[in-house]
Structure formats: C-alpha cells, structure tokens
Amino acid sequence: MALKKTSKEEILKNSIKLFKIKGYHNTSMSNIADDCGLIKGSLYHHFKSKDDIGLEALKYIHQYFEKNIFSVAYNKKLNSKEKITLFIKKTDEYFLKSKGGCLLGNLALETSSSNKMFRDEILAYFKAWENALVAILEIEYDDETSLSFAQECVALTQGSIMMMNLTKNSENYLKIGKKLIKLF
Amino acid sequence: MALKKTSKEEILKNSIKLFKIKGYHNTSMSNIADDCGLIKGSLYHHFKSKDDIGLEALKYIHQYFEKNIFSVAYNKKLNSKEKITLFIKKTDEYFLKSKGGCLLGNLALETSSSNKMFRDEILAYFKAWENALVAILEIEYDDETSLSFAQECVALTQGSIMMMNLTKNSENYLKIGKKLIKLF
Amino acid sequence: MALKKTSKEEILKNSIKLFKIKGYHNTSMSNIADDCGLIKGSLYHHFKSKDDIGLEALKYIHQYFEKNIFSVAYNKKLNSKEKITLFIKKTDEYFLKSKGGCLLGNLALETSSSNKMFRDEILAYFKAWENALVAILEIEYDDETSLSFAQECVALTQGSIMMMNLTKNSENYLKIGKKLIKLF
Amino acid sequence: MALKKTSKEEILKNSIKLFKIKGYHNTSMSNIADDCGLIKGSLYHHFKSKDDIGLEALKYIHQYFEKNIFSVAYNKKLNSKEKITLFIKKTDEYFLKSKGGCLLGNLALETSSSNKMFRDEILAYFKAWENALVAILEIEYDDETSLSFAQECVALTQGSIMMMNLTKNSENYLKIGKKLIKLF
DNA sequence: AATGAATGAGAATTCATTCAT
DNA sequence: AATGAATGAATTCTCATTCAT
C-alpha cells in the first residue's frame, strides 16, 4: 500500500553499505530493495536509476566528510596540533566503525574509468580532503611541502584502509594515524 | 578450421586489461571474447568459468611480481641500497606503463568480500610484497621496524596508484618512490 | 490544495494528442500525466483506467465529428453541392490543423484486434461517416452507387491522411478533396 | 541445447504476423519468442534489439513487394493493361491472404513519429509503390496525371485495407481493384 | 481533487554457461 | 579448438494501478 516505508536517506545508507561490501556492479537493485524492505520498482520512486543512487551515495559521503571531518581544518578555535589530532581521530572513528572501507576509494577503482560523473565526484572528494590537510599544514610548512605531505597522507590513508579491509586487521591502519600526528 | 588463434595467456592478458579498466563484475565474458576475437563460448575451452579466469588472472600477475620484482629482494648479488632502488624502479616501471592501476588492489576492494579464493590470492600477493620489503629492510632495521615500514610502503604504494589512476597524473606517485629510496 | 487544475476534457485532449503522435501502447499514463502537469495517480480520479481514457478519447472525437462535420449531411438548409463542399471543407480543416492524423484511424490499426470496445467505437465512427456521405449522395445517385462512393471516399480520405502524416506534405491530401467535389 | 531451432527469417515471419495483429508496441519480445518456440533471450542471438527486428521486418516486406509485385511494372513482356491487371491481382492476393493488413501501413501510423529509421523505410516502400504505378501509367498518361493517379491509388488501397481489416469484410476492398483496372 | 509512496507484473536486455556440430 | 545456437536466471527499468494522507 501507500504507507511511507523509507526515505531517500535510508535507501542511500543501505546502498552505501552494500556498495562497500559487494562492490557497485555486484550490487543489484534487487539487493538494495531487499535491504530496504521494498520491491525493486519502488526504488525508482526515489531515484531515477542505479547510477543516480550511486552518484547520490558518493555525494552523501562526500558531504558527511565535509561537514564532520574536513571542517575541522577550518575551525578557528583550534591550533594546528589540535586540528591534526582531531582530524585523524575523526577519520579513524569513521573508518574503523564503517564496514567495507571507503566508499569513494572503492568506487574509484571499480567505476572511475567507466563513469565520468562518478569520477568527477570522487576526484572532488579527494581534492577536498587534500585541501583540508593543506589548510592545517601550511601554518607550519611551506606550500610545496604542505601539498606533498597532504597528498601522501591521503594516499597512505587510502592504502591502509584497503589493507585493513583485506586483512580484517586494523592494527597497521592505526599505526599510520599515530605516525602522522607525531610529525607535528 | 580451429586455427590456434589464442592461447590461455593471451586471454588472461586481455582479461586483466579489462578487469583493471572496467572492474571485474562490469567485465562480461562477451567483453573478453570480443577483445580476443573469439566468441563467448570459446572461452570455456580454456577456462572453466569466469571466476576461473579471474583467479588465474590474479595468479598470473602475482607470479609476474614474484619473478620480476619481489625476487630482487632475495638477489644475493645486490646490497640493500641497490635492492631497494631496483625494487622501486621495477615497481614503477610496471605501474606506470600498465593502464588501470594494480589488478590485485582493484579486485581487493571489489571482490574480496564476496569471493574467498580471490581474497586468499590477493592476501598472498600483498604478503609476498611485504615479505620482500622486509627481507630488504631487516638488514638495516630491527624486525618490528622493518615490518612496520614494509607495510607502510605497500599501503602507500597502493594508495598512490589509486590516486594516480584517478587523477591521471603520475607526479605524486613518483615522488613517493623517491622518498622511500632516500630513507636508506 | 486541490486546485481545480484539470478537467476531464483537458486530460482527454492531451491524451488524444499523445495517442495520435506516439500511438496508444507507446503512450504511458506517466506521459499523459506529465503532459497535464499532474502525477500519474491523479489521473485515476478522472478515469478508471488507461483503456477508459482510450475509449473516452475515441468517443470524444467521434462526437466532435457528429456534431461539427457529419451533421452537415443532415442540414436541411443546404443543397447537395453545398453539403459536400462544406463537408469536405470541414474535414480538411480538422485534419490539416490536427497533428498526427486521425485518432480513430490510427487506433484502428493498432488496437482493434485486441480491444473489442475500441473496435466497436471505431466501427461506429466510420459507419457514421459513411452514412453521412450516403445521405448527401443518395439525392443524386441510386442507393448502391451512393454507398460504394461513400465507402470509397472514406477509405481514400483515411489513406490520404496516412500518407500526409507520413510524408509531412499535405498537397496530395488536398487534391483528393477537390476531386471529390468535382464529381458533383 | 544448441540445436538449431529457427532461422532469422522464421523469426521475422512470426514477428510480422504479431506486429500486424497486435501492433508493434503491444508485441513483446516474449510474445515473439513464444511464437518461435524460443525463450526471449535467444532472440538476441539473431537480432540486436526489438527495434532491429522491427526494421528488418519492414525491410523484409518491402523486399517481398519489390521482387514480387512492384517488379511487374518493369516487366518488358507485358503491355499496360496486362501490367495493371497483374499488379492489382498480386496486390489483392497478398492482402487478402495476409491477416492484419499492411505491415508498413500499420507501423506508419503507430511508429513513424517516434522512430526515424522506421519512418524512412516506410516512406521508401510507399515511394517504390508509387514509382511502380507511375511506370505503368506514364505510357498512357502525362507525367502529372500519372503521378496524381498513382498517389491516389496507393492512398485508396491503404485506406481500403484499413477498412477491410476493421470490418473484416473484403468486398469493398475488391471493388476498388476492379475500378482501377477499368480506368485503362 | 491531488499527492506521494508503494506495488507486482512485465518490459527489454545481458549474463554466464552448455553443447552439438 | 572454435563456432553458432540455445538456455534460464538475473539485470535495469517501466507499466498500470492502489490508497492513506
């Protein structure tokens, strides 16, 4: 019947979970619908297509990071050391509790060559991450060093998430964070 | 008829190219067959199933690395500095010329949660990579430091490949290698 | 809310336009709703089903012809020549301004084999057209000739509308009308 | 299994039958497959898409007419009277035995506004028909008269087929043919 | 009257796989 | 070895329809 069962956000959250664990192309509209307690067709009431869900999912996570994590870099009440500590603490919290790694990282590898809109969104996310780190670092370091370091930090974090995901062991991932903080 | 058009290896190479660019689930047996100039059905003469191709592809790359790159770590004619330099030179050569990043890294995120055999193979590859680096490092550092450093190096390399792949820019990837060499 | 946005007639007119251009089965309830600025579900406030819209659409056009065109044949103030001239003038006016040809002709081919009610309505329309022409002709010709001529006239008009629609050229269609008038 | 069940031509013939009776959009790939004793998916071994079947179907009938009917107009062994008589005899034979009227006429109304390739093929068919009639007529009439008459003849035939189809009565259709022959 | 959310059936198409030739 | 034809299940997506609000 016509009772409201789900919201767009609920569908996105379920989709994100599935995309991270099963991959994008291996997650079907049926899988998503099952997870939401809907039938497949009903998903199209909320989203135009599977790619629409995919893109909205990427944007959803991107926004979450902007609001909750990247924003730390621009918080005027904190000093550099506090910023980097909080930034990494929040990043860790997110990736340790979230099963399946980083949605944007995962989809970067699987979809970015075939889907231009996905690729653009993923690039924007990583650029924002990099920019946030640069904003923290440039107080202590010159521009070039800050940028290099920020880029290294993003790459290292993504690589570590990937290894943590594969080995199902978070030890090494955590070491990385500690090391980064020490550099300040 | 029945010209010896294609060898198993030829099919594997084409499959690897496609898996890296399009992803595993987004590459169909048709795609592979088209790329090999065969028709779908003919692939089953060489491989039992798509998963069989996938697994053989992972093993094929793993073996390539064992033979051509990881082996450097165990070459008794080289000293540590020479080893790490050559190791990184060869790694770079491979990843810079190969379109689409690292097959095992890509499939790690997309398939490792759903396919145990893929996961085991991918884990073995990364373990072998790590072991090779440890073998180089332990001459100069203690065990724990060596392991930590090796793991960091693998993660950083994978993360950098991912970013290189996404940004279509190899600059940062190359910086990483140079930095690693300097640590010796 | 609940503004009186749309009347049944408005929906019918939009539906007729779409049925003529896209065909009956290729026009969805969504298409109709979009065209009316409504959402799908709202159509069911005015019509029981799509077939209901289809049938009402056929009746609507049939009635329009009865009232505005076929009636000419029974107008006692006109003589035969005046009748046929006016009849054809009005038919031409209608089909030249109306995009997509004749609704009942179009749906005759597409739906009459599958939908008995549609078929009956379409048959009634063409019979009424034929009768009107017979009423004009029988003053000058015997019964059999009148009927034959009327039937030929309907067939020729429908065939010409079809060709006009296809070629997007109204020249030949107009020639036909002139020729019919001359026969008097 | 892999035994040959059907040919492309067999599928086309079945599709044509269904398209004429049920209409193009109301005929599903399932309907066609059922009629051929195949499952839906197997149709894609022979045709790229439903539209591909539709277009091939139009071409198939067009070719049949070229070879068996329009060719009469260019047969040097016949005089005008013999040509028109044979032309009409063959046309009648075809349309009287074939259930559901004229494929190209039917699809003209249903699909020509939405599908450019269909429209082009249908236009080519009617132009070829017209040309054939002109070729017969121009021996006896001037160019303009021939063309006018040919166009009228095509329109009248199509209109009559439509009415025959609707009324399930072939009487009037046959009258038309006789009348055309007498004009010579 | 109108809407938003849902449904279940069915649309076209693609998938991995099989097997007689 | 390779092909062509077929399969059945699954894919994304659209359909007409219902109904609580």
XYZ file of C-alpha atoms in Angstrom, chain B:
184
model
C 39.214 -24.539 -39.092
C 40.328 -24.451 -35.489
C 43.275 -22.214 -36.047
C 45.406 -21.732 -32.991
C 44.261 -18.189 -32.611
C 44.508 -17.732 -28.909
C 46.435 -19.099 -26.048
C 45.368 -19.132 -22.435
C 47.928 -16.443 -21.760
C 46.529 -14.204 -24.461
C 43.065 -14.473 -22.939
C 44.441 -13.775 -19.489
C 46.245 -10.657 -20.676
C 43.134 -9.299 -22.323
C 41.037 -10.142 -19.287
C 43.464 -8.409 -16.965
C 43.349 -5.268 -19.082
C 39.569 -5.266 -18.978
C 39.271 -6.147 -15.290
C 41.554 -3.255 -14.400
C 39.736 -0.700 -16.502
C 36.121 -1.808 -16.211
C 36.220 -3.744 -12.964
C 35.581 -7.463 -12.542
C 31.786 -7.567 -12.394
C 31.446 -4.969 -15.102
C 33.521 -7.068 -17.486
C 31.448 -9.758 -19.173
C 32.566 -12.931 -20.874
C 31.374 -11.232 -24.068
C 33.682 -8.297 -23.452
C 36.589 -10.665 -23.001
C 35.678 -12.736 -26.030
C 35.310 -9.611 -28.197
C 38.699 -8.414 -27.077
C 40.243 -11.773 -28.001
C 38.460 -12.038 -31.340
C 36.610 -15.108 -30.138
C 33.010 -15.793 -29.375
C 31.873 -16.227 -25.818
C 31.510 -19.976 -25.866
C 35.081 -20.492 -26.995
C 36.423 -19.108 -23.754
C 35.125 -22.183 -21.986
C 37.587 -24.233 -23.919
C 40.354 -22.574 -21.983
C 38.732 -21.761 -18.649
C 36.061 -23.456 -16.591
C 34.264 -20.256 -15.664
C 34.583 -16.519 -15.330
C 35.780 -16.940 -11.751
C 38.404 -19.302 -13.092
C 39.644 -16.554 -15.417
C 39.572 -14.101 -12.533
C 41.581 -16.339 -10.255
C 44.086 -17.251 -12.967
C 44.457 -13.567 -13.743
C 45.289 -12.798 -10.127
C 47.790 -15.651 -10.039
C 49.317 -14.561 -13.326
C 50.085 -11.075 -12.032
C 51.198 -12.430 -8.673
C 53.667 -14.720 -10.413
C 54.903 -11.892 -12.591
C 55.672 -9.869 -9.493
C 57.338 -12.816 -7.744
C 59.578 -13.500 -10.689
C 60.422 -9.980 -11.778
C 60.087 -7.735 -8.759
C 59.893 -9.494 -5.407
C 62.853 -11.652 -6.442
C 65.055 -8.576 -6.327
C 64.821 -8.713 -2.532
C 66.443 -12.121 -2.490
C 69.168 -11.424 -5.024
C 72.397 -12.099 -3.214
C 74.457 -10.048 -5.607
C 72.896 -6.761 -4.526
C 73.290 -4.688 -1.366
C 70.368 -3.097 0.462
C 70.519 0.238 -1.289
C 70.788 -1.405 -4.696
C 67.940 -3.739 -3.838
C 65.512 -1.045 -2.758
C 66.444 1.133 -5.709
C 65.906 -1.650 -8.203
C 62.779 -2.866 -6.431
C 61.188 0.525 -6.676
C 62.426 1.121 -10.198
C 60.794 -2.084 -11.381
C 57.594 -1.446 -9.473
C 57.391 1.999 -11.007
C 58.070 0.702 -14.480
C 55.240 -1.766 -14.133
C 52.635 0.576 -12.726
C 53.490 3.492 -14.971
C 53.114 1.532 -18.166
C 50.156 -0.594 -17.058
C 46.847 1.175 -17.624
C 44.267 0.965 -14.857
C 46.382 0.500 -11.758
C 47.018 -2.675 -9.804
C 44.796 -5.650 -10.660
C 45.085 -7.144 -7.200
C 44.451 -3.840 -5.495
C 41.427 -3.159 -7.664
C 39.924 -6.579 -7.193
C 40.717 -6.477 -3.484
C 38.099 -3.812 -2.974
C 35.575 -5.143 -5.439
C 35.648 -8.884 -4.874
C 37.402 -9.834 -1.677
C 34.292 -9.723 0.479
C 32.331 -11.995 -1.816
C 34.944 -14.409 -3.110
C 37.129 -16.249 -0.645
C 39.526 -17.650 -3.234
C 40.129 -14.232 -4.727
C 40.693 -12.832 -1.276
C 43.225 -15.514 -0.380
C 45.166 -14.954 -3.569
C 45.177 -11.194 -3.100
C 46.289 -11.566 0.514
C 49.097 -13.876 -0.557
C 50.274 -11.324 -3.110
C 50.386 -8.482 -0.633
C 52.035 -10.707 1.966
C 54.717 -11.637 -0.571
C 55.249 -7.961 -1.390
C 55.538 -7.146 2.306
C 57.908 -10.086 2.871
C 60.152 -8.948 0.064
C 60.398 -5.473 1.541
C 61.055 -6.890 4.986
C 63.843 -9.007 3.524
C 65.494 -5.856 2.240
C 64.860 -3.776 5.314
C 65.829 -6.212 8.044
C 69.474 -5.859 7.179
C 69.395 -2.285 8.384
C 66.486 -2.211 10.837
C 65.139 -4.376 13.624
C 62.300 -6.785 12.902
C 59.449 -4.658 14.134
C 60.613 -1.536 12.379
C 61.179 -3.465 9.173
C 57.684 -4.923 9.209
C 56.054 -1.623 10.016
C 57.958 0.128 7.336
C 57.235 -2.565 4.759
C 53.540 -2.449 5.493
C 53.512 1.297 5.269
C 55.356 1.133 1.996
C 52.837 -1.295 0.447
C 49.880 0.752 1.649
C 51.412 3.978 0.427
C 52.198 2.490 -2.964
C 48.666 1.145 -3.385
C 47.127 4.416 -2.286
C 49.354 6.309 -4.677
C 48.484 4.046 -7.587
C 44.841 4.644 -6.839
C 45.328 8.405 -6.841
C 47.468 8.276 -9.979
C 44.788 6.255 -11.668
C 42.099 8.668 -10.628
C 43.893 11.915 -11.390
C 45.614 10.533 -14.498
C 48.733 12.202 -13.172
C 51.803 10.208 -12.195
C 53.744 13.010 -10.485
C 52.835 12.228 -6.915
C 53.194 8.539 -7.441
C 56.797 9.106 -8.484
C 57.560 11.347 -5.526
C 56.674 8.508 -3.199
C 59.213 6.181 -4.710
C 61.973 8.753 -4.467
C 61.149 9.367 -0.866
C 61.308 5.695 0.002
C 64.723 5.349 -1.552
C 66.031 8.315 0.416
C 65.138 6.591 3.664
C 68.065 4.264 3.165
